[in-house]
Amino acid sequence: MKNPIRTMLCLALLLATTQLSAAAKGKTMQEILDASTAADWRTPDPDNLLVMDIAGGRVLIELAPQFAPEHVGNIKTLAREGYWNGLSINRSHDNFVVQWGDPSEDPAKAKSIGTAKPKLPAEFALTGFDKSVFHPVKDREGWSKQAGFMHGFPAATDRKQAWMTHCYGALGAGRGNEADSSNGTELYVVTGQSPRQLDRNITVVGRVLQGMEYLSVLQRGTGPLGFYEKPEQRTPIKSIALASTLPENQRPQLEVFRTDTATFDELVESRRNRKDDWYLNKAGYIDLCNIPVPVRSKK
Amino acid sequence: MKNPIRTMLCLALLLATTQLSAAAKGKTMQEILDASTAADWRTPDPDNLLVMDIAGGRVLIELAPQFAPEHVGNIKTLAREGYWNGLSINRSHDNFVVQWGDPSEDPAKAKSIGTAKPKLPAEFALTGFDKSVFHPVKDREGWSKQAGFMHGFPAATDRKQAWMTHCYGALGAGRGNEADSSNGTELYVVTGQSPRQLDRNITVVGRVLQGMEYLSVLQRGTGPLGFYEKPEQRTPIKSIALASTLPENQRPQLEVFRTDTATFDELVESRRNRKDDWYLNKAGYIDLCNIPVPVRSKK
């Protein structure tokens, strides 16, 4: 007979288990991944993969030139020229974002942006996009007319425009009050409940694929907006480089689950109605930002 | 003329600002709080307020006996008898939960639960609740028929039942595979994107009012489900006590914004359509779990 305390310790919140009492229930996410084929996965282009090294570990970020070509172009230039190397993460706002860039308040001390462009157009949303590449999810949401995935990124559309959404791990380009005041030097990553009110207000440039746990644990800043009050509280950035510029044997080798396949739809369904016995009431629903997009080491 | 870098540093993501170019736009959240009266605030009952001390700082949690009387009763007994003192936070699962309790895997070494009940009924949802105390929000959501607030907590209803929702900061009682296998010794707090699929699957017992930033930054566990693999990675719990059992001068003095007033509706509206100039596209929507419930030091 199970000891209730032991039961709770070992079984509490069994959200990753693959218990299945009957095949009729459908597959769990793990079973879907186990049964997936090479065609269900894609390899991110190393020329769109940022490799960020901080003391805690390595963060891998996929850039989205399909959504923000001008910003991504500038970010690649900044990465190639080592702009962020030696700069720092200057902000950690609980349940919201971490943000990095040049902390210098004195323009005379600001780090040179090299050959990057000082000014870019706002790239909040795509107009005139190819609707066939927007892969909708089944469930409706209040933030947009239709949520789904596009080019592997969580996205939404009003059917005229499409944009990347502010889900956990989204990478965006900070701006001032003017729409076109971001140039990609100042970047933030969403670490809390999806702040979807930012959608179409700021240029989203990519998404963290791996290493969120090194950003999400950073001590929260106690200054306004979660900025650190003392320079020593900032997290130094060792380097941010494009994977394509690293020696071949140092490049990350990973694959991302495709979001435009029937297998992905099956995965979403497995999360809309969880298949393991622990769930006594199936939700019959999932929010766009609750849908996982699995990542694995390349075989 | 503004330097663009400085602009980005100082103005990037100006989400807490109170810029307002015209009164016609409506008040910002800060302006609503500044104009609030004593009647817009409530003082949590110190007999329902857990004071949790860990190395990082103090976490204040409001219990919800209106939703889970049996569990809250047991948790109060456990707190009064010092059950968690010297135990630890044993799990930190990125974008999901932290969890604490007795890490002992050996039933013979499990800590005594004293006079607390070893077994409780599941309290996933209230049936036959007083519908007049459910304060609905304007926006529809996919997880339930109606979202809103009840007794100061984010909640949802299918009009027959009502339940507390798994928003950021929700406190729940871990369970095994049986619905009635939780007794309140093993507790978790939501630290990521609202895992609403847990609603009506587990007993929610309260919500963190203050100090989330001490739980949300805990290093993620690298074992299955985010449990720590080594005992030394756990965060010791100095104590968890009921505020009502602390000496009067050591009790937290705080007030929580009421969620059943016209002023609260005004606050929600200020977040549905942000009032400051930074937002160029107003969302016209807000998710239940994005609605802030302000807390302040008691005047």
PDB file of N, CA, C and O in Angstrom, chain A residues 6 9-10 12-13 15 19 91 94-96 99 102 104-105 142 168 175-177 186 193-194 197 200-201 216-217 220 225 274 278 280-281 285 290, chain B residues 6 9-10 12-13 15-16 19 91 94-96 99 102 104-105 142 168 175-177 186 193-194 197 200-201 216-217 220 225 274 278 280-281 285 290:
ATOM      1  N   ARG A   6       4.667   9.658   0.221  1.00  0.00           N
ATOM      2  CA  ARG A   6       5.519   9.200  -0.860  1.00  0.00           C
ATOM      3  C   ARG A   6       4.778   9.324  -2.194  1.00  0.00           C
ATOM      4  O   ARG A   6       5.334   9.770  -3.194  1.00  0.00           O
ATOM      5  N   LEU A   9       4.944  12.838  -3.308  1.00  0.00           N
ATOM      6  CA  LEU A   9       6.256  13.266  -3.776  1.00  0.00           C
ATOM      7  C   LEU A   9       6.566  12.709  -5.143  1.00  0.00           C
ATOM      8  O   LEU A   9       7.098  13.376  -5.991  1.00  0.00           O
ATOM      9  N   CYS A  10       6.222  11.433  -5.299  1.00  0.00           N
ATOM     10  CA  CYS A  10       6.634  10.775  -6.535  1.00  0.00           C
ATOM     11  C   CYS A  10       5.649  11.003  -7.668  1.00  0.00           C
ATOM     12  O   CYS A  10       6.020  10.988  -8.826  1.00  0.00           O
ATOM     13  N   ALA A  12       3.096  13.507  -7.601  1.00  0.00           N
ATOM     14  CA  ALA A  12       2.437  14.805  -7.662  1.00  0.00           C
ATOM     15  C   ALA A  12       2.643  15.444  -9.020  1.00  0.00           C
ATOM     16  O   ALA A  12       3.751  15.469  -9.551  1.00  0.00           O
ATOM     17  N   LEU A  13       1.582  15.953  -9.592  1.00  0.00           N
ATOM     18  CA  LEU A  13       1.666  16.694 -10.846  1.00  0.00           C
ATOM     19  C   LEU A  13       2.386  15.907 -11.933  1.00  0.00           C
ATOM     20  O   LEU A  13       3.391  16.326 -12.473  1.00  0.00           O
ATOM     21  N   LEU A  15       2.749  15.470 -14.927  1.00  0.00           N
ATOM     22  CA  LEU A  15       2.346  16.067 -16.196  1.00  0.00           C
ATOM     23  C   LEU A  15       3.161  15.576 -17.364  1.00  0.00           C
ATOM     24  O   LEU A  15       2.817  15.796 -18.499  1.00  0.00           O
ATOM     25  N   GLN A  19       1.459   7.549 -18.990  1.00  0.00           N
ATOM     26  CA  GLN A  19       0.507   6.507 -18.641  1.00  0.00           C
ATOM     27  C   GLN A  19      -0.635   6.485 -19.645  1.00  0.00           C
ATOM     28  O   GLN A  19      -1.154   7.508 -20.028  1.00  0.00           O
ATOM     29  N   ARG A  91      17.987  44.044 -17.183  1.00  0.00           N
ATOM     30  CA  ARG A  91      16.612  44.106 -16.684  1.00  0.00           C
ATOM     31  C   ARG A  91      16.068  42.698 -16.542  1.00  0.00           C
ATOM     32  O   ARG A  91      16.260  41.856 -17.418  1.00  0.00           O
ATOM     33  N   ASP A  94       9.824  40.627 -13.111  1.00  0.00           N
ATOM     34  CA  ASP A  94       9.120  39.386 -12.777  1.00  0.00           C
ATOM     35  C   ASP A  94       7.840  39.225 -13.592  1.00  0.00           C
ATOM     36  O   ASP A  94       7.063  40.163 -13.751  1.00  0.00           O
ATOM     37  N   ASN A  95       7.636  38.001 -14.074  1.00  0.00           N
ATOM     38  CA  ASN A  95       6.431  37.655 -14.840  1.00  0.00           C
ATOM     39  C   ASN A  95       6.288  38.513 -16.091  1.00  0.00           C
ATOM     40  O   ASN A  95       5.182  38.789 -16.534  1.00  0.00           O
ATOM     41  N   PHE A  96       7.421  38.910 -16.670  1.00  0.00           N
ATOM     42  CA  PHE A  96       7.331  39.746 -17.860  1.00  0.00           C
ATOM     43  C   PHE A  96       8.491  39.504 -18.827  1.00  0.00           C
ATOM     44  O   PHE A  96       8.342  38.665 -19.717  1.00  0.00           O
ATOM     45  N   GLN A  99      15.888  41.741 -20.407  1.00  0.00           N
ATOM     46  CA  GLN A  99      16.269  42.631 -21.505  1.00  0.00           C
ATOM     47  C   GLN A  99      17.763  42.908 -21.467  1.00  0.00           C
ATOM     48  O   GLN A  99      18.324  43.083 -20.384  1.00  0.00           O
ATOM     49  N   ASP A 102      23.091  47.829 -24.260  1.00  0.00           N
ATOM     50  CA  ASP A 102      24.112  48.725 -23.709  1.00  0.00           C
ATOM     51  C   ASP A 102      23.508  49.478 -22.526  1.00  0.00           C
ATOM     52  O   ASP A 102      22.565  50.245 -22.711  1.00  0.00           O
ATOM     53  N   SER A 104      24.732  51.846 -20.873  1.00  0.00           N
ATOM     54  CA  SER A 104      25.267  53.204 -20.720  1.00  0.00           C
ATOM     55  C   SER A 104      24.167  54.254 -20.860  1.00  0.00           C
ATOM     56  O   SER A 104      23.416  54.261 -21.829  1.00  0.00           O
ATOM     57  N   GLU A 105      24.100  55.116 -19.883  1.00  0.00           N
ATOM     58  CA  GLU A 105      23.123  56.206 -19.934  1.00  0.00           C
ATOM     59  C   GLU A 105      23.729  57.422 -20.638  1.00  0.00           C
ATOM     60  O   GLU A 105      23.025  58.347 -21.023  1.00  0.00           O
ATOM     61  N   GLY A 142      -9.096  35.283 -27.794  1.00  0.00           N
ATOM     62  CA  GLY A 142      -9.601  36.646 -27.759  1.00  0.00           C
ATOM     63  C   GLY A 142      -8.635  37.694 -28.303  1.00  0.00           C
ATOM     64  O   GLY A 142      -9.045  38.795 -28.653  1.00  0.00           O
ATOM     65  N   TYR A 168       5.825  32.880 -24.186  1.00  0.00           N
ATOM     66  CA  TYR A 168       7.049  32.606 -23.429  1.00  0.00           C
ATOM     67  C   TYR A 168       8.196  32.331 -24.396  1.00  0.00           C
ATOM     68  O   TYR A 168       8.057  31.501 -25.317  1.00  0.00           O
ATOM     69  N   ARG A 175      11.841  49.322 -28.037  1.00  0.00           N
ATOM     70  CA  ARG A 175      11.759  50.613 -28.733  1.00  0.00           C
ATOM     71  C   ARG A 175      11.346  51.707 -27.758  1.00  0.00           C
ATOM     72  O   ARG A 175      10.849  51.436 -26.664  1.00  0.00           O
ATOM     73  N   GLY A 176      11.529  52.965 -28.193  1.00  0.00           N
ATOM     74  CA  GLY A 176      11.033  54.110 -27.437  1.00  0.00           C
ATOM     75  C   GLY A 176       9.609  54.409 -27.837  1.00  0.00           C
ATOM     76  O   GLY A 176       8.876  53.501 -28.250  1.00  0.00           O
ATOM     77  N   ASN A 177       9.211  55.664 -27.753  1.00  0.00           N
ATOM     78  CA  ASN A 177       7.818  55.994 -28.059  1.00  0.00           C
ATOM     79  C   ASN A 177       7.498  55.979 -29.545  1.00  0.00           C
ATOM     80  O   ASN A 177       6.345  55.776 -29.927  1.00  0.00           O
ATOM     81  N   GLU A 186      18.819  46.584 -28.602  1.00  0.00           N
ATOM     82  CA  GLU A 186      18.188  46.378 -27.292  1.00  0.00           C
ATOM     83  C   GLU A 186      17.151  45.268 -27.459  1.00  0.00           C
ATOM     84  O   GLU A 186      16.143  45.444 -28.152  1.00  0.00           O
ATOM     85  N   GLN A 193       3.813  35.236 -18.039  1.00  0.00           N
ATOM     86  CA  GLN A 193       2.509  35.076 -18.679  1.00  0.00           C
ATOM     87  C   GLN A 193       2.470  35.911 -19.961  1.00  0.00           C
ATOM     88  O   GLN A 193       2.733  37.113 -19.938  1.00  0.00           O
ATOM     89  N   SER A 194       2.147  35.269 -21.054  1.00  0.00           N
ATOM     90  CA  SER A 194       2.253  35.898 -22.372  1.00  0.00           C
ATOM     91  C   SER A 194       1.663  37.316 -22.412  1.00  0.00           C
ATOM     92  O   SER A 194       0.451  37.479 -22.293  1.00  0.00           O
ATOM     93  N   GLN A 197      -0.622  41.865 -25.170  1.00  0.00           N
ATOM     94  CA  GLN A 197      -0.940  43.264 -25.480  1.00  0.00           C
ATOM     95  C   GLN A 197       0.198  43.932 -26.237  1.00  0.00           C
ATOM     96  O   GLN A 197       0.014  44.976 -26.858  1.00  0.00           O
ATOM     97  N   ARG A 200       1.857  43.478 -32.175  1.00  0.00           N
ATOM     98  CA  ARG A 200       1.617  44.584 -33.121  1.00  0.00           C
ATOM     99  C   ARG A 200       1.961  45.960 -32.552  1.00  0.00           C
ATOM    100  O   ARG A 200       1.542  46.988 -33.074  1.00  0.00           O
ATOM    101  N   ASN A 201       2.706  45.948 -31.448  1.00  0.00           N
ATOM    102  CA  ASN A 201       3.176  47.216 -30.897  1.00  0.00           C
ATOM    103  C   ASN A 201       4.688  47.306 -30.905  1.00  0.00           C
ATOM    104  O   ASN A 201       5.247  48.335 -30.508  1.00  0.00           O
ATOM    105  N   SER A 216      15.296  32.833 -17.343  1.00  0.00           N
ATOM    106  CA  SER A 216      14.111  32.993 -16.490  1.00  0.00           C
ATOM    107  C   SER A 216      14.454  33.051 -15.002  1.00  0.00           C
ATOM    108  O   SER A 216      13.649  33.514 -14.211  1.00  0.00           O
ATOM    109  N   VAL A 217      15.637  32.570 -14.622  1.00  0.00           N
ATOM    110  CA  VAL A 217      15.987  32.552 -13.197  1.00  0.00           C
ATOM    111  C   VAL A 217      16.765  33.793 -12.763  1.00  0.00           C
ATOM    112  O   VAL A 217      17.118  33.907 -11.585  1.00  0.00           O
ATOM    113  N   ARG A 220      15.340  39.302 -10.086  1.00  0.00           N
ATOM    114  CA  ARG A 220      14.543  40.413 -10.594  1.00  0.00           C
ATOM    115  C   ARG A 220      15.186  41.733 -10.186  1.00  0.00           C
ATOM    116  O   ARG A 220      15.674  41.889  -9.055  1.00  0.00           O
ATOM    117  N   LEU A 225      10.551  49.296 -13.736  1.00  0.00           N
ATOM    118  CA  LEU A 225      10.432  48.359 -14.859  1.00  0.00           C
ATOM    119  C   LEU A 225      11.329  47.129 -14.721  1.00  0.00           C
ATOM    120  O   LEU A 225      11.558  46.412 -15.689  1.00  0.00           O
ATOM    121  N   ARG A 274      -5.543  15.989 -22.483  1.00  0.00           N
ATOM    122  CA  ARG A 274      -4.399  15.182 -22.061  1.00  0.00           C
ATOM    123  C   ARG A 274      -4.786  13.713 -22.001  1.00  0.00           C
ATOM    124  O   ARG A 274      -5.884  13.366 -21.567  1.00  0.00           O
ATOM    125  N   TRP A 278      -3.911  10.816 -15.175  1.00  0.00           N
ATOM    126  CA  TRP A 278      -3.895  11.805 -14.097  1.00  0.00           C
ATOM    127  C   TRP A 278      -4.994  12.854 -14.301  1.00  0.00           C
ATOM    128  O   TRP A 278      -5.618  13.310 -13.359  1.00  0.00           O
ATOM    129  N   LEU A 280      -8.385  14.148 -14.815  1.00  0.00           N
ATOM    130  CA  LEU A 280      -9.747  13.654 -14.613  1.00  0.00           C
ATOM    131  C   LEU A 280     -10.746  14.501 -15.390  1.00  0.00           C
ATOM    132  O   LEU A 280     -11.819  14.035 -15.755  1.00  0.00           O
ATOM    133  N   ASN A 281     -10.404  15.741 -15.605  1.00  0.00           N
ATOM    134  CA  ASN A 281     -11.228  16.632 -16.429  1.00  0.00           C
ATOM    135  C   ASN A 281     -10.365  17.148 -17.570  1.00  0.00           C
ATOM    136  O   ASN A 281      -9.414  17.905 -17.340  1.00  0.00           O
ATOM    137  N   TYR A 285      -9.345  22.239 -24.769  1.00  0.00           N
ATOM    138  CA  TYR A 285      -8.933  23.560 -25.244  1.00  0.00           C
ATOM    139  C   TYR A 285      -7.455  23.718 -24.963  1.00  0.00           C
ATOM    140  O   TYR A 285      -6.928  23.107 -24.031  1.00  0.00           O
ATOM    141  N   ASN A 290       0.345  27.980 -24.750  1.00  0.00           N
ATOM    142  CA  ASN A 290       0.566  26.759 -23.968  1.00  0.00           C
ATOM    143  C   ASN A 290       1.018  25.587 -24.847  1.00  0.00           C
ATOM    144  O   ASN A 290       1.303  24.512 -24.332  1.00  0.00           O
TER     145      ASN A 290
ATOM    146  N   ARG B   6      20.144  55.705 -26.040  1.00  0.00           N
ATOM    147  CA  ARG B   6      19.652  56.138 -24.744  1.00  0.00           C
ATOM    148  C   ARG B   6      18.121  56.022 -24.706  1.00  0.00           C
ATOM    149  O   ARG B   6      17.538  55.554 -23.740  1.00  0.00           O
ATOM    150  N   LEU B   9      17.159  52.567 -24.034  1.00  0.00           N
ATOM    151  CA  LEU B   9      17.407  52.108 -22.675  1.00  0.00           C
ATOM    152  C   LEU B   9      16.390  52.668 -21.712  1.00  0.00           C
ATOM    153  O   LEU B   9      15.914  51.992 -20.823  1.00  0.00           O
ATOM    154  N   CYS B  10      16.106  53.948 -21.900  1.00  0.00           N
ATOM    155  CA  CYS B  10      15.257  54.604 -20.907  1.00  0.00           C
ATOM    156  C   CYS B  10      13.785  54.403 -21.183  1.00  0.00           C
ATOM    157  O   CYS B  10      12.977  54.403 -20.265  1.00  0.00           O
ATOM    158  N   ALA B  12      12.500  51.959 -23.473  1.00  0.00           N
ATOM    159  CA  ALA B  12      12.086  50.667 -24.024  1.00  0.00           C
ATOM    160  C   ALA B  12      11.028  50.038 -23.143  1.00  0.00           C
ATOM    161  O   ALA B  12      11.164  50.002 -21.918  1.00  0.00           O
ATOM    162  N   LEU B  13       9.975  49.548 -23.760  1.00  0.00           N
ATOM    163  CA  LEU B  13       8.928  48.828 -23.044  1.00  0.00           C
ATOM    164  C   LEU B  13       8.400  49.612 -21.863  1.00  0.00           C
ATOM    165  O   LEU B  13       8.426  49.178 -20.724  1.00  0.00           O
ATOM    166  N   LEU B  15       6.013  50.103 -20.028  1.00  0.00           N
ATOM    167  CA  LEU B  15       4.704  49.545 -19.700  1.00  0.00           C
ATOM    168  C   LEU B  15       4.148  50.048 -18.395  1.00  0.00           C
ATOM    169  O   LEU B  15       2.990  49.852 -18.092  1.00  0.00           O
ATOM    170  N   ALA B  16       4.993  50.664 -17.612  1.00  0.00           N
ATOM    171  CA  ALA B  16       4.507  51.111 -16.308  1.00  0.00           C
ATOM    172  C   ALA B  16       4.386  52.624 -16.267  1.00  0.00           C
ATOM    173  O   ALA B  16       4.146  53.205 -15.227  1.00  0.00           O
ATOM    174  N   GLN B  19       2.149  58.099 -18.932  1.00  0.00           N
ATOM    175  CA  GLN B  19       1.994  59.148 -19.935  1.00  0.00           C
ATOM    176  C   GLN B  19       0.545  59.194 -20.406  1.00  0.00           C
ATOM    177  O   GLN B  19      -0.070  58.177 -20.636  1.00  0.00           O
ATOM    178  N   ARG B  91      11.426  21.310  -6.108  1.00  0.00           N
ATOM    179  CA  ARG B  91      11.160  21.265  -7.549  1.00  0.00           C
ATOM    180  C   ARG B  91      11.022  22.680  -8.089  1.00  0.00           C
ATOM    181  O   ARG B  91      10.360  23.527  -7.474  1.00  0.00           O
ATOM    182  N   ASP B  94      10.808  24.826 -15.158  1.00  0.00           N
ATOM    183  CA  ASP B  94      10.753  26.072 -15.922  1.00  0.00           C
ATOM    184  C   ASP B  94       9.405  26.258 -16.605  1.00  0.00           C
ATOM    185  O   ASP B  94       8.850  25.326 -17.185  1.00  0.00           O
ATOM    186  N   ASN B  95       8.915  27.501 -16.529  1.00  0.00           N
ATOM    187  CA  ASN B  95       7.642  27.869 -17.170  1.00  0.00           C
ATOM    188  C   ASN B  95       6.470  27.028 -16.653  1.00  0.00           C
ATOM    189  O   ASN B  95       5.523  26.769 -17.376  1.00  0.00           O
ATOM    190  N   PHE B  96       6.549  26.603 -15.391  1.00  0.00           N
ATOM    191  CA  PHE B  96       5.464  25.785 -14.861  1.00  0.00           C
ATOM    192  C   PHE B  96       5.244  26.026 -13.358  1.00  0.00           C
ATOM    193  O   PHE B  96       4.398  26.850 -13.009  1.00  0.00           O
ATOM    194  N   GLN B  99       7.641  23.671  -6.239  1.00  0.00           N
ATOM    195  CA  GLN B  99       6.877  22.783  -5.354  1.00  0.00           C
ATOM    196  C   GLN B  99       7.677  22.484  -4.098  1.00  0.00           C
ATOM    197  O   GLN B  99       8.890  22.279  -4.168  1.00  0.00           O
ATOM    198  N   ASP B 102       7.911  17.517   1.857  1.00  0.00           N
ATOM    199  CA  ASP B 102       8.892  16.598   2.441  1.00  0.00           C
ATOM    200  C   ASP B 102       9.592  15.835   1.319  1.00  0.00           C
ATOM    201  O   ASP B 102       8.941  15.086   0.591  1.00  0.00           O
ATOM    202  N   SER B 104      11.588  13.432   1.503  1.00  0.00           N
ATOM    203  CA  SER B 104      11.965  12.068   1.863  1.00  0.00           C
ATOM    204  C   SER B 104      11.270  11.030   0.993  1.00  0.00           C
ATOM    205  O   SER B 104      10.050  11.027   0.838  1.00  0.00           O
ATOM    206  N   GLU B 105      12.066  10.162   0.407  1.00  0.00           N
ATOM    207  CA  GLU B 105      11.500   9.087  -0.417  1.00  0.00           C
ATOM    208  C   GLU B 105      11.186   7.862   0.445  1.00  0.00           C
ATOM    209  O   GLU B 105      10.477   6.962   0.021  1.00  0.00           O
ATOM    210  N   GLY B 142     -11.384  30.639 -23.827  1.00  0.00           N
ATOM    211  CA  GLY B 142     -11.654  29.290 -24.293  1.00  0.00           C
ATOM    212  C   GLY B 142     -11.649  28.236 -23.208  1.00  0.00           C
ATOM    213  O   GLY B 142     -12.187  27.143 -23.379  1.00  0.00           O
ATOM    214  N   TYR B 168      -0.623  32.767 -12.841  1.00  0.00           N
ATOM    215  CA  TYR B 168       0.663  33.006 -12.181  1.00  0.00           C
ATOM    216  C   TYR B 168       0.423  33.274 -10.692  1.00  0.00           C
ATOM    217  O   TYR B 168      -0.411  34.102 -10.321  1.00  0.00           O
ATOM    218  N   ARG B 175      -1.126  16.226  -5.865  1.00  0.00           N
ATOM    219  CA  ARG B 175      -1.802  14.962  -5.597  1.00  0.00           C
ATOM    220  C   ARG B 175      -1.191  13.850  -6.450  1.00  0.00           C
ATOM    221  O   ARG B 175      -0.479  14.117  -7.430  1.00  0.00           O
ATOM    222  N   GLY B 176      -1.498  12.606  -6.086  1.00  0.00           N
ATOM    223  CA  GLY B 176      -1.121  11.452  -6.895  1.00  0.00           C
ATOM    224  C   GLY B 176      -2.194  11.182  -7.924  1.00  0.00           C
ATOM    225  O   GLY B 176      -2.913  12.093  -8.329  1.00  0.00           O
ATOM    226  N   ASN B 177      -2.341   9.943  -8.330  1.00  0.00           N
ATOM    227  CA  ASN B 177      -3.309   9.646  -9.384  1.00  0.00           C
ATOM    228  C   ASN B 177      -4.756   9.675  -8.903  1.00  0.00           C
ATOM    229  O   ASN B 177      -5.669   9.886  -9.695  1.00  0.00           O
ATOM    230  N   GLU B 186       2.002  18.869   0.451  1.00  0.00           N
ATOM    231  CA  GLU B 186       2.812  19.066  -0.761  1.00  0.00           C
ATOM    232  C   GLU B 186       2.159  20.196  -1.559  1.00  0.00           C
ATOM    233  O   GLU B 186       1.034  20.041  -2.053  1.00  0.00           O
ATOM    234  N   GLN B 193       3.605  30.350 -17.741  1.00  0.00           N
ATOM    235  CA  GLN B 193       2.378  30.551 -18.525  1.00  0.00           C
ATOM    236  C   GLN B 193       1.240  29.730 -17.906  1.00  0.00           C
ATOM    237  O   GLN B 193       1.370  28.526 -17.709  1.00  0.00           O
ATOM    238  N   SER B 194       0.152  30.391 -17.613  1.00  0.00           N
ATOM    239  CA  SER B 194      -0.944  29.784 -16.865  1.00  0.00           C
ATOM    240  C   SER B 194      -1.307  28.381 -17.369  1.00  0.00           C
ATOM    241  O   SER B 194      -1.833  28.246 -18.467  1.00  0.00           O
ATOM    242  N   GLN B 197      -4.932  23.891 -17.966  1.00  0.00           N
ATOM    243  CA  GLN B 197      -5.373  22.498 -18.089  1.00  0.00           C
ATOM    244  C   GLN B 197      -5.455  21.810 -16.728  1.00  0.00           C
ATOM    245  O   GLN B 197      -6.112  20.776 -16.592  1.00  0.00           O
ATOM    246  N   ARG B 200      -9.705  22.290 -12.272  1.00  0.00           N
ATOM    247  CA  ARG B 200     -10.658  21.198 -12.001  1.00  0.00           C
ATOM    248  C   ARG B 200     -10.010  19.816 -12.013  1.00  0.00           C
ATOM    249  O   ARG B 200     -10.696  18.811 -12.133  1.00  0.00           O
ATOM    250  N   ASN B 201      -8.678  19.804 -11.931  1.00  0.00           N
ATOM    251  CA  ASN B 201      -7.973  18.525 -11.833  1.00  0.00           C
ATOM    252  C   ASN B 201      -7.205  18.413 -10.527  1.00  0.00           C
ATOM    253  O   ASN B 201      -6.598  17.370 -10.255  1.00  0.00           O
ATOM    254  N   SER B 216      10.110  32.580  -8.222  1.00  0.00           N
ATOM    255  CA  SER B 216      10.236  32.429  -9.681  1.00  0.00           C
ATOM    256  C   SER B 216      11.688  32.351 -10.148  1.00  0.00           C
ATOM    257  O   SER B 216      11.940  31.881 -11.256  1.00  0.00           O
ATOM    258  N   VAL B 217      12.624  32.807  -9.331  1.00  0.00           N
ATOM    259  CA  VAL B 217      14.032  32.800  -9.759  1.00  0.00           C
ATOM    260  C   VAL B 217      14.791  31.546  -9.331  1.00  0.00           C
ATOM    261  O   VAL B 217      15.981  31.414  -9.627  1.00  0.00           O
ATOM    262  N   ARG B 220      16.246  26.025 -11.972  1.00  0.00           N
ATOM    263  CA  ARG B 220      15.385  24.924 -12.407  1.00  0.00           C
ATOM    264  C   ARG B 220      16.031  23.589 -12.073  1.00  0.00           C
ATOM    265  O   ARG B 220      17.251  23.423 -12.240  1.00  0.00           O
ATOM    266  N   LEU B 225      10.500  16.150 -14.296  1.00  0.00           N
ATOM    267  CA  LEU B 225       9.487  17.095 -13.810  1.00  0.00           C
ATOM    268  C   LEU B 225      10.084  18.307 -13.105  1.00  0.00           C
ATOM    269  O   LEU B 225       9.378  19.021 -12.391  1.00  0.00           O
ATOM    270  N   ARG B 274      -4.691  49.807 -23.293  1.00  0.00           N
ATOM    271  CA  ARG B 274      -3.725  50.590 -22.537  1.00  0.00           C
ATOM    272  C   ARG B 274      -3.840  52.071 -22.884  1.00  0.00           C
ATOM    273  O   ARG B 274      -4.038  52.417 -24.055  1.00  0.00           O
ATOM    274  N   TRP B 278       2.516  54.859 -25.609  1.00  0.00           N
ATOM    275  CA  TRP B 278       3.433  53.864 -26.164  1.00  0.00           C
ATOM    276  C   TRP B 278       2.676  52.844 -27.018  1.00  0.00           C
ATOM    277  O   TRP B 278       3.165  52.394 -28.044  1.00  0.00           O
ATOM    278  N   LEU B 280       0.468  51.638 -29.684  1.00  0.00           N
ATOM    279  CA  LEU B 280      -0.046  52.166 -30.946  1.00  0.00           C
ATOM    280  C   LEU B 280      -1.240  51.346 -31.411  1.00  0.00           C
ATOM    281  O   LEU B 280      -2.105  51.829 -32.124  1.00  0.00           O
ATOM    282  N   ASN B 281      -1.269  50.089 -31.016  1.00  0.00           N
ATOM    283  CA  ASN B 281      -2.411  49.216 -31.303  1.00  0.00           C
ATOM    284  C   ASN B 281      -2.970  48.705 -29.978  1.00  0.00           C
ATOM    285  O   ASN B 281      -2.296  47.938 -29.281  1.00  0.00           O
ATOM    286  N   TYR B 285      -8.703  43.660 -25.465  1.00  0.00           N
ATOM    287  CA  TYR B 285      -8.923  42.334 -24.873  1.00  0.00           C
ATOM    288  C   TYR B 285      -7.924  42.154 -23.748  1.00  0.00           C
ATOM    289  O   TYR B 285      -6.857  42.742 -23.749  1.00  0.00           O
ATOM    290  N   ASN B 290      -3.819  37.757 -17.210  1.00  0.00           N
ATOM    291  CA  ASN B 290      -3.012  38.961 -17.402  1.00  0.00           C
ATOM    292  C   ASN B 290      -3.509  40.131 -16.557  1.00  0.00           C
ATOM    293  O   ASN B 290      -2.901  41.193 -16.563  1.00  0.00           O
TER     294      ASN B 290
END
